[in-house]
Coordinates of C-alpha atoms and ligand atoms in Angstrom, one line a residue:
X1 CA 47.8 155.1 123.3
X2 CA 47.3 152.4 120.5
X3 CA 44.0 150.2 121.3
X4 CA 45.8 147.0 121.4
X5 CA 42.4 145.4 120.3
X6 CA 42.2 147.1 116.9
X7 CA 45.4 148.7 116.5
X8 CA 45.8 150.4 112.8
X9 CA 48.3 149.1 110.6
X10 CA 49.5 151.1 107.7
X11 CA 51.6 148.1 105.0
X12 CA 53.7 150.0 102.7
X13 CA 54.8 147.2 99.9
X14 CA 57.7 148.0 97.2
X15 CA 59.2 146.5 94.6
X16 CA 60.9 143.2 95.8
X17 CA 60.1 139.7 94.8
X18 CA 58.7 139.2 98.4
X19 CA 56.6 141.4 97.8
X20 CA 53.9 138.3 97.4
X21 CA 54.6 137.5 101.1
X22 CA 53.1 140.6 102.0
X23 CA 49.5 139.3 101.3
X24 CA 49.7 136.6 103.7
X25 CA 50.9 139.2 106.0
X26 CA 48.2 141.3 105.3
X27 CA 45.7 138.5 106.0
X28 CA 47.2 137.3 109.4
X29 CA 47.0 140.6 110.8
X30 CA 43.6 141.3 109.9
X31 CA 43.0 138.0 111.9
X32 CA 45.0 139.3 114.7
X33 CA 42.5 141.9 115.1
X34 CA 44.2 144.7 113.5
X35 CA 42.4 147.6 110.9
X36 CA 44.9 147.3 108.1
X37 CA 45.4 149.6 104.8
X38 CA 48.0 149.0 102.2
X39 CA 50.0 151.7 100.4
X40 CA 52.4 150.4 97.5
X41 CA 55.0 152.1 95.4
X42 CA 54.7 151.3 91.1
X43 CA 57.0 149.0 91.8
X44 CA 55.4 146.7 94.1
X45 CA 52.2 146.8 91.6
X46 CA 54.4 145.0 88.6
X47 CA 54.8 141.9 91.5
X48 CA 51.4 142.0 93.2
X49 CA 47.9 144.0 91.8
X50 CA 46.3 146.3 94.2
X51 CA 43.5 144.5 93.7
X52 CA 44.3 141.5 95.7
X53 CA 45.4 143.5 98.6
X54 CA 42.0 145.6 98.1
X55 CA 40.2 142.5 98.4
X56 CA 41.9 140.8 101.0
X57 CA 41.8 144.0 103.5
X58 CA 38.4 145.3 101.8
X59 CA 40.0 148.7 102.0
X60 CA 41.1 151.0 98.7
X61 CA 44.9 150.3 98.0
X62 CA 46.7 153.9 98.0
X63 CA 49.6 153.8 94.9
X64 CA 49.3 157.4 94.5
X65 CA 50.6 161.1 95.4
X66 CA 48.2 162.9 94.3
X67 CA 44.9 161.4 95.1
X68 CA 42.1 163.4 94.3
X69 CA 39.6 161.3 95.7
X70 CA 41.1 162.3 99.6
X71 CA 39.4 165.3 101.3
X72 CA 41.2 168.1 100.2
X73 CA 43.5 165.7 98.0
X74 CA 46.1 164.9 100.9
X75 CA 45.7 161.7 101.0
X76 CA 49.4 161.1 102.6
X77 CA 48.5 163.4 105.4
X78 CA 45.4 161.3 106.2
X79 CA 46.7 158.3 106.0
X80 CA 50.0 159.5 107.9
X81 CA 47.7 160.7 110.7
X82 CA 46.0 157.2 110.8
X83 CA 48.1 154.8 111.5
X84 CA 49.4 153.7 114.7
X85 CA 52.4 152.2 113.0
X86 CA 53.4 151.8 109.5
X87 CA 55.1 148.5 108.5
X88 CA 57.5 148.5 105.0
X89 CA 57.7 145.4 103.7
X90 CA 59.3 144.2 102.1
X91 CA 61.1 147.5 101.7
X92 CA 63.2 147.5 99.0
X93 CA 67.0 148.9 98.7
X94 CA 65.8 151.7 96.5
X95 CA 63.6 152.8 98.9
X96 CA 65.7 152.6 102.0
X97 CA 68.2 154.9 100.1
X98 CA 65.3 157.3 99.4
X99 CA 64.0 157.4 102.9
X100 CA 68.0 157.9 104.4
X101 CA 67.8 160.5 102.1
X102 CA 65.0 162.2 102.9
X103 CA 63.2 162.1 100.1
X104 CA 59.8 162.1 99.1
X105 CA 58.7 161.6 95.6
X106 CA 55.7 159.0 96.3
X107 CA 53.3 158.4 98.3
X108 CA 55.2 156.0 100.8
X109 CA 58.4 158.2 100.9
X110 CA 56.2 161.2 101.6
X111 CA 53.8 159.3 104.3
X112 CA 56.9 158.4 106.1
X113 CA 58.3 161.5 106.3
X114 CA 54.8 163.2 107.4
X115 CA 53.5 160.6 110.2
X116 CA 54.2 160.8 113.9
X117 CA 54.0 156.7 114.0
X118 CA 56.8 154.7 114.5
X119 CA 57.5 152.7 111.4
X120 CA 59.0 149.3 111.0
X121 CA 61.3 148.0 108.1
X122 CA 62.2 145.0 106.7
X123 CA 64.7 144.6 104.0
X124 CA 64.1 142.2 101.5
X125 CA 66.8 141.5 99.0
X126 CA 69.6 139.4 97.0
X127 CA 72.2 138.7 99.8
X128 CA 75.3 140.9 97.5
X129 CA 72.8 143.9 97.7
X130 CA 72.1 143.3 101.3
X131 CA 75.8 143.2 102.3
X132 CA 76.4 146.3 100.0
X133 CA 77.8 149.1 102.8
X134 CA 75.9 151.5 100.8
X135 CA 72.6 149.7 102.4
X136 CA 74.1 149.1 105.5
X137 CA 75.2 152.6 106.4
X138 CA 71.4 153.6 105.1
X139 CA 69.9 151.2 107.4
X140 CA 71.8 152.3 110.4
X141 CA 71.4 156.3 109.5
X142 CA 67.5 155.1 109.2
X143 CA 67.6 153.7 112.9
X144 CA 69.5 156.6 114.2
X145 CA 66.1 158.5 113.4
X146 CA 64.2 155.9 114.9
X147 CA 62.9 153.3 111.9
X148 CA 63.1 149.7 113.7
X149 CA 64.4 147.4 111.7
X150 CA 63.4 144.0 111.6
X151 CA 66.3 141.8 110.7
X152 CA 66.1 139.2 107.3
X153 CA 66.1 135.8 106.9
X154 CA 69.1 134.0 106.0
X155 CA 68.9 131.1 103.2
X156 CA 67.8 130.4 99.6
X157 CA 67.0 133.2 97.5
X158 CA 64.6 134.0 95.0
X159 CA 67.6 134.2 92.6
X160 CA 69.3 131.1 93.7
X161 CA 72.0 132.6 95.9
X162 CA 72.4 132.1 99.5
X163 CA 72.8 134.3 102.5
X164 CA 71.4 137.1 104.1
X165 CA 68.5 139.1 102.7
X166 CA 65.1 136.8 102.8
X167 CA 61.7 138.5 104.2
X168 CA 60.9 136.5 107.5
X169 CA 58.0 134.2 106.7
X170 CA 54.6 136.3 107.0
X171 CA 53.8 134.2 110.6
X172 CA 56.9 135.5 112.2
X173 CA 56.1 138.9 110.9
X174 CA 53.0 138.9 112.1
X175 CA 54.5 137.8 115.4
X176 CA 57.0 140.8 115.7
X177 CA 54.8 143.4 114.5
X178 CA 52.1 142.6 117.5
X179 CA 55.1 142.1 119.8
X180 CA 56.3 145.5 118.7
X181 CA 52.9 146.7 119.4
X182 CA 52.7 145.6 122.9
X183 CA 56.1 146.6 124.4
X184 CA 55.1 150.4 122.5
X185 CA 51.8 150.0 125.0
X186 CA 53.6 148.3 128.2
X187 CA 54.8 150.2 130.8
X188 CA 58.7 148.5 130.8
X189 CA 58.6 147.7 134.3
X190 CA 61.0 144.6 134.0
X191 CA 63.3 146.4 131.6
X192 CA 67.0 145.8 132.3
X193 CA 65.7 142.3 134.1
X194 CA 66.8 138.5 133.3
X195 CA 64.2 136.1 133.9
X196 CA 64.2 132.4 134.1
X197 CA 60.9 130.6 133.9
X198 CA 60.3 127.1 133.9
X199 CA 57.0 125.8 132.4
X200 CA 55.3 122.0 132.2
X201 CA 55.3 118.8 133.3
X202 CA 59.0 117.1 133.9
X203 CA 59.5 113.1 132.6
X204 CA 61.3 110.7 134.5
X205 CA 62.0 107.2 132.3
X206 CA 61.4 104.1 133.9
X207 CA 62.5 101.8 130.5
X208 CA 63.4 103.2 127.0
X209 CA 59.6 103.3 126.0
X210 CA 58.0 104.7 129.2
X211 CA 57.8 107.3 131.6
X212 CA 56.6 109.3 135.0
X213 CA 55.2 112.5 134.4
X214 CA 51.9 114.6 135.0
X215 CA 49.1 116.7 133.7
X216 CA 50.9 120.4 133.5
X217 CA 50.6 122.2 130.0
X218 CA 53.2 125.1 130.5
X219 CA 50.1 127.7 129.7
X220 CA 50.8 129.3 132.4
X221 CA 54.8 129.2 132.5
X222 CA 54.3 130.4 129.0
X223 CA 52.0 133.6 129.8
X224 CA 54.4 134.5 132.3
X225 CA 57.4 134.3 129.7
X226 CA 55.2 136.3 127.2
X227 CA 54.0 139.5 129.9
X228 CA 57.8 139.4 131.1
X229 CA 59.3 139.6 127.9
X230 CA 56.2 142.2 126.9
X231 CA 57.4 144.6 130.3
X232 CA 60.9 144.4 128.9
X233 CA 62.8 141.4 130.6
X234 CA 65.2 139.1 128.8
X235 CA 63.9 136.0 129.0
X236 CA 64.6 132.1 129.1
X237 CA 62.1 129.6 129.2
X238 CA 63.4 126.4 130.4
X239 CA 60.4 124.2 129.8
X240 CA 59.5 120.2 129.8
X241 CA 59.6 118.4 126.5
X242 CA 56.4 117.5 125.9
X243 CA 55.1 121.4 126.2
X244 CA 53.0 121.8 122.6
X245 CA 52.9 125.5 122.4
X246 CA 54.2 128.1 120.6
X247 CA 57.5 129.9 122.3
X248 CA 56.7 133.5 122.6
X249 CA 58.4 135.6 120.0
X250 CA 61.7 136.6 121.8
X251 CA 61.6 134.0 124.0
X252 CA 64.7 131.8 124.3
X253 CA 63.4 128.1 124.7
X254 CA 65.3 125.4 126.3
X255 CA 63.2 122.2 126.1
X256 CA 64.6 119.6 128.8
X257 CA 63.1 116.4 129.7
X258 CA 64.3 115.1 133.8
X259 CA 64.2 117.2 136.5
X260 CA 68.1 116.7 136.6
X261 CA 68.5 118.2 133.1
X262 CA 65.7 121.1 134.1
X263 CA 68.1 122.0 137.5
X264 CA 71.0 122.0 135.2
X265 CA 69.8 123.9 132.3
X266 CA 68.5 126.0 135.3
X267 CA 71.9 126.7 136.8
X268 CA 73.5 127.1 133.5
X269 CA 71.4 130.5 133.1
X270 CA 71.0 131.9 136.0
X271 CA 73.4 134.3 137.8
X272 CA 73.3 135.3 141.6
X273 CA 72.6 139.4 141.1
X274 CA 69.4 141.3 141.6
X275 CA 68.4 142.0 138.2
X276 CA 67.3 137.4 138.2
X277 CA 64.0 136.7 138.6
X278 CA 63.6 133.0 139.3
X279 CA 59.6 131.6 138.1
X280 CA 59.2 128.0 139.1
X281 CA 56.0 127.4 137.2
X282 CA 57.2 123.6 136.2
X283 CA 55.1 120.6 137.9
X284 CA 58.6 119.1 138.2
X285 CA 58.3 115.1 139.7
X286 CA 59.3 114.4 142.8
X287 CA 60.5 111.2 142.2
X288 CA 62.5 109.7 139.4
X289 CA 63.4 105.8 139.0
X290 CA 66.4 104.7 141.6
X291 CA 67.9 102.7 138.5
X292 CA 66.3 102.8 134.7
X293 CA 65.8 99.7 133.4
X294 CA 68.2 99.2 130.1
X295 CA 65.6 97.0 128.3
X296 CA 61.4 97.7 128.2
X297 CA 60.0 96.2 131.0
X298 CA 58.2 92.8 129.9
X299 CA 54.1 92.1 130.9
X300 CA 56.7 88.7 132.5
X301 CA 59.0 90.7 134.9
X302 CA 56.5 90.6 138.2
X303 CA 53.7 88.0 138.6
X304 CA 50.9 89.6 139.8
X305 CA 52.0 93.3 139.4
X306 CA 55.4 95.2 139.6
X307 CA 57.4 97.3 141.9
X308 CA 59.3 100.0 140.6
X309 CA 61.8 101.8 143.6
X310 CA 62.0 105.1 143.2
X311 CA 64.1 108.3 144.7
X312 CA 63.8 111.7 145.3
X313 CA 64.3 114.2 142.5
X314 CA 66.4 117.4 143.4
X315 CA 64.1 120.4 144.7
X316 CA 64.7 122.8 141.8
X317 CA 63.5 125.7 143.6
X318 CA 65.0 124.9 146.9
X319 CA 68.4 124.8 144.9
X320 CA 68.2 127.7 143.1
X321 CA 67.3 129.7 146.1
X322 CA 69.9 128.6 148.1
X323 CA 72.5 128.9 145.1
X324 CA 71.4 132.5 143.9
X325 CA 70.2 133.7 147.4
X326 CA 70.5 137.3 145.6
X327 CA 67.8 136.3 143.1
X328 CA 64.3 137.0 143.6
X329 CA 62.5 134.0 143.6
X330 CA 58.8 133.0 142.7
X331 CA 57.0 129.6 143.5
X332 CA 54.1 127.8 142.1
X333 CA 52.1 125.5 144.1
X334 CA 49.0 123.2 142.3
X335 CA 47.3 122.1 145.8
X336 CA 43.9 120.3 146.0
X337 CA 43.4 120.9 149.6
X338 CA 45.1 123.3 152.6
X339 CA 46.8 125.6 149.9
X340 CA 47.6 128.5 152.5
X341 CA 48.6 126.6 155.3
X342 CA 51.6 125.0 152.4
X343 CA 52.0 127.9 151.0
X344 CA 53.6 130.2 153.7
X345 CA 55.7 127.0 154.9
X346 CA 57.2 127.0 151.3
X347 CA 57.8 130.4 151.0
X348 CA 59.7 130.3 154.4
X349 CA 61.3 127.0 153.7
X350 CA 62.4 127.8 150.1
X351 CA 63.4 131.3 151.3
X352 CA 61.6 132.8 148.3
X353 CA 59.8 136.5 147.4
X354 CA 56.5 135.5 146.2
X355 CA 54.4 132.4 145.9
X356 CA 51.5 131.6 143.7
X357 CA 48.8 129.0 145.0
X358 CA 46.1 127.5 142.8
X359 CA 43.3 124.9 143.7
X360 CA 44.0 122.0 141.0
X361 CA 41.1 120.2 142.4
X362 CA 38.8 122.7 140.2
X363 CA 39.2 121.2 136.9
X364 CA 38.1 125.3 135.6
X365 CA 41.6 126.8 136.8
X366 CA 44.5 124.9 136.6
X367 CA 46.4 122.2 134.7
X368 CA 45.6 122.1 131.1
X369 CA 42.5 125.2 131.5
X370 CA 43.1 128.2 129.8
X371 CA 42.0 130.0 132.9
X372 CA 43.6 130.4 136.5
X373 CA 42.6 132.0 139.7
X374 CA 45.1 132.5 142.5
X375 CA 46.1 133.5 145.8
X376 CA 50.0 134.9 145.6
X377 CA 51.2 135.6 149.2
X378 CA 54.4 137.4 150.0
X379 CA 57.8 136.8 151.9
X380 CA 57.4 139.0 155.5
X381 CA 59.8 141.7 154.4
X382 CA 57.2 143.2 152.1
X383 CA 54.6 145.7 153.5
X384 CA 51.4 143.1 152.4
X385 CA 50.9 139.4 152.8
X386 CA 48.8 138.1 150.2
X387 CA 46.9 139.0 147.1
X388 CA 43.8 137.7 145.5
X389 CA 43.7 137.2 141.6
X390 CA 40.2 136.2 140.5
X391 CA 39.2 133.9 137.7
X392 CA 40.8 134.7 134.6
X393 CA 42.7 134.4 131.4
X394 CA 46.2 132.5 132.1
X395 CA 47.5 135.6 129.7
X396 CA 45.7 138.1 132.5
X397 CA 47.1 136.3 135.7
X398 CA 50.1 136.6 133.9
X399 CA 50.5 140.4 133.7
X400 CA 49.2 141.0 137.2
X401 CA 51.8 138.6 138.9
X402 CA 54.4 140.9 136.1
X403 CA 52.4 144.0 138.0
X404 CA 53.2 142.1 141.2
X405 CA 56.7 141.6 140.8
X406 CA 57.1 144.8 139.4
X407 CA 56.4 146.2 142.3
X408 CA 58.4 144.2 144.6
X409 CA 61.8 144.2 142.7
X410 CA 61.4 147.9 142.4
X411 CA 60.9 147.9 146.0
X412 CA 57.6 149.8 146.3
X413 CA 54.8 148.9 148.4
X414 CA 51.6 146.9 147.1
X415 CA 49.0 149.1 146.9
Ligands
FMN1 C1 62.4 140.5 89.3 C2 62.9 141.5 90.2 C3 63.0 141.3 91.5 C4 63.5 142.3 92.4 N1 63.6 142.0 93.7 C5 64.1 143.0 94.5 C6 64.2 142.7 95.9 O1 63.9 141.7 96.4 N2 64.7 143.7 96.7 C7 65.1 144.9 96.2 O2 65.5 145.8 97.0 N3 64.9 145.2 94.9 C8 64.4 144.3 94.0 N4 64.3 144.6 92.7 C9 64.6 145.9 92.2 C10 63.5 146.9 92.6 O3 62.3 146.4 92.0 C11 63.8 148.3 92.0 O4 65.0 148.8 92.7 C12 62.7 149.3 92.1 O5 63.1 150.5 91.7 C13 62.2 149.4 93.5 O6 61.2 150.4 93.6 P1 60.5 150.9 94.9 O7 61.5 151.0 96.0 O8 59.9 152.2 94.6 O9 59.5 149.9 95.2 C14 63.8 143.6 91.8 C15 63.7 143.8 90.5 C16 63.2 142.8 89.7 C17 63.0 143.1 88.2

């Protein structure tokens, strides 16, 4: 088992022009919390010296065979044995075709061939070399023996063409590799599972300038989307327009801004099977203007103040549930007083599996905090009622409601 904390990343760099990109890479991992070494082929060292990798990991770089300075001069065996995954890239079309090969006439060739650790590959090159079927058919005979290839870029090239072939930018590399990391350390429990989630605040227009909306962040809507997709689910995060965060990597992102556009980008994705998992993290508005003014509202339009009328919003949830009633189906509900009582009439109202309660009125937990603390009670055809999460991370909550409804779609008991 890798420790997720410090896991140890083995960067094998060729000879490609993005082999520059690798540095960056190098760096952001290292930030990530990952032990990293570097191993290059003579190639890579005519694009980028050792030396910069040396002093941006503060580790010696390994270009060599036969390295006499490694206890009893196997230094491919060692650094085989020590890496928790080895990343190429870029990797070059020269080496892919050694590796399908099975060759090993350098270091990396060799190390790959002699380490138990699942390696990672990503093809960098001129879009007529990356279409060649000569590289194709290597790349799929390398991920019949397991390699995991991550996909290039499309767009401009180093050589001025255009098309397929580009190294992902060093951020999004960064991204997959820790991804990769994680679902290789997380039991798969939502694996063949599609879930739905929708995260932040709704906005309801009153005039073209302004609007009705509320404090929610989508932290923890986008937790949940990140510990789902991390136990295997597909996932689609349908999530208010003003949300400033990062999508998880994998995640598909619908940004919608009503709660009439959240419903129907809501009903556009789900399907009414048991493998839908329905997650109604969104503080969606209640109410939405009975008729949006055409024109900003002027300082002039009321004397001493201003009505506006408004109507009821859709119940998102309450739809869904009774649209998909095959669906298991997860509420949300930010209370500031008599959370348990409104709780269980929910879950029996809204006919739903599970529902999450948090006390908004402790600023610590909540809207906007990175932390949350919760009580998540359960429809009455599951053996337990409730269950207590204390104070914690919004990334932690998040994988013990995943452990939670886990449990309940694979129909085993809480514990
Ligand atoms: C300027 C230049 C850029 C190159 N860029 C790439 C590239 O992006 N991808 C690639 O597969 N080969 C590229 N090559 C060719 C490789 O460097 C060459 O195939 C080399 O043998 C690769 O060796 P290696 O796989 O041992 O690192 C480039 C060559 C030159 C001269």
């Amino acid at each position: 088992m890798t420790d997720l904390t410090n896991p140890k990343i083995l960067l094998a760099i060729t000879g490609g022009i993005a082999a520059y990109k690798s540095a960056v890479l190098a760096r952001l991992l290292i930030k990530a919390g990952c032990s990293v070494r570097v191993m290059m082929t003579q190639a890579a060292c005519e694009f980028v010296t050792p030396l910069t990798f040396q002093a941006l990991t503060g580790q010696a770089v390994h270009t060599e065979l036969l390295d006499e300075t490694a206890e009893l001069g196997m230094g491919h065996i060692e650094l085989a044995k020590w890496a928790d995954v080895v990343v190429i890239a870029p990797a070059s079309a020269n080496t892919i075709g050694k590796l399908a090969a099975g060759l090993a006439d350098n270091l990396l060739t060799t190390v790959c061939l002699a380490t138990n650790a699942p390696i990672l590959l990503a093809p960098a090159m001129n879009q007529q070399m990356w279409s060649n079927a000569i590289v194709q058919d290597n790349l799929a005979k390398l991920q019949k023996f397991g390699y995991h290839i991550i996909s290039p870029d499309s767009g401009e090239q180093a050589c001025g063409d255009v098309g397929a072939g580009r190294l992902p930018e060093p951020e999004q590399l960064c991204e997959q590799i820790l991804h990769f990391l994680t679902t290789q350390n997380t039991a798969q429990t939502l694996a063949g599972k599609t879930v739905i989630i929708t995260a932040g605040a709704t906005l309801e227009p009153i005039d073209p300038v302004r609007f009705l909306s509320n404090h929610s962040s989508g932290k923890m809507g986008f937790a949940l989307a990140k510990a789902c997709h991390d136990a295997g689910a597909t996932v689609s995060l349908i999530a208010g327009r003003r949300v400033a965060l990062q999508t998880p990597f994998g995640v598909e992102r619908i940004d919608v801004g009503t709660a009439d556009e959240m419903l129907a980008a809501c009903q556009a994705k789900m399907r009414d099977d048991e493998q839908m998992i329905f997650i109604a993290t969104a503080a969606v508005a209640d109410f939405k203007m009975a008729n949006i003014a055409s024109q900003k509202i002027k300082k002039t339009a009321g004397s001493d103040g201003l009505t506006l009328e408004l109507i009821k919003n859709p119940d998102i949830l309450a739809t869904i549930s009774e649209q998909f009633p095959n669906a298991f189906m997860i509420g949300f509900a930010a209370e500031t007083q008599d959370g348990e009582t409104y709780a269980q009439n929910k879950l029996d109202a809204k006919n739903l599996d599970m529902i999450a309660v948090n006390d908004v009125s402790d600023s610590s937990i909540g809207f906007g905090s990175d932390d949350n603390a919760m009580t998540v009670f359960f429809a009455k055809k599951y053996a337990r009622s409730k269950v207590q999460l204390p104070k914690a991370p919004k990334a932690t909550i998040a994988k013990q409601l995943v452990s939670c409804i886990a449990m309940l779609t694979t129909k085993l008991n809480l514990i």
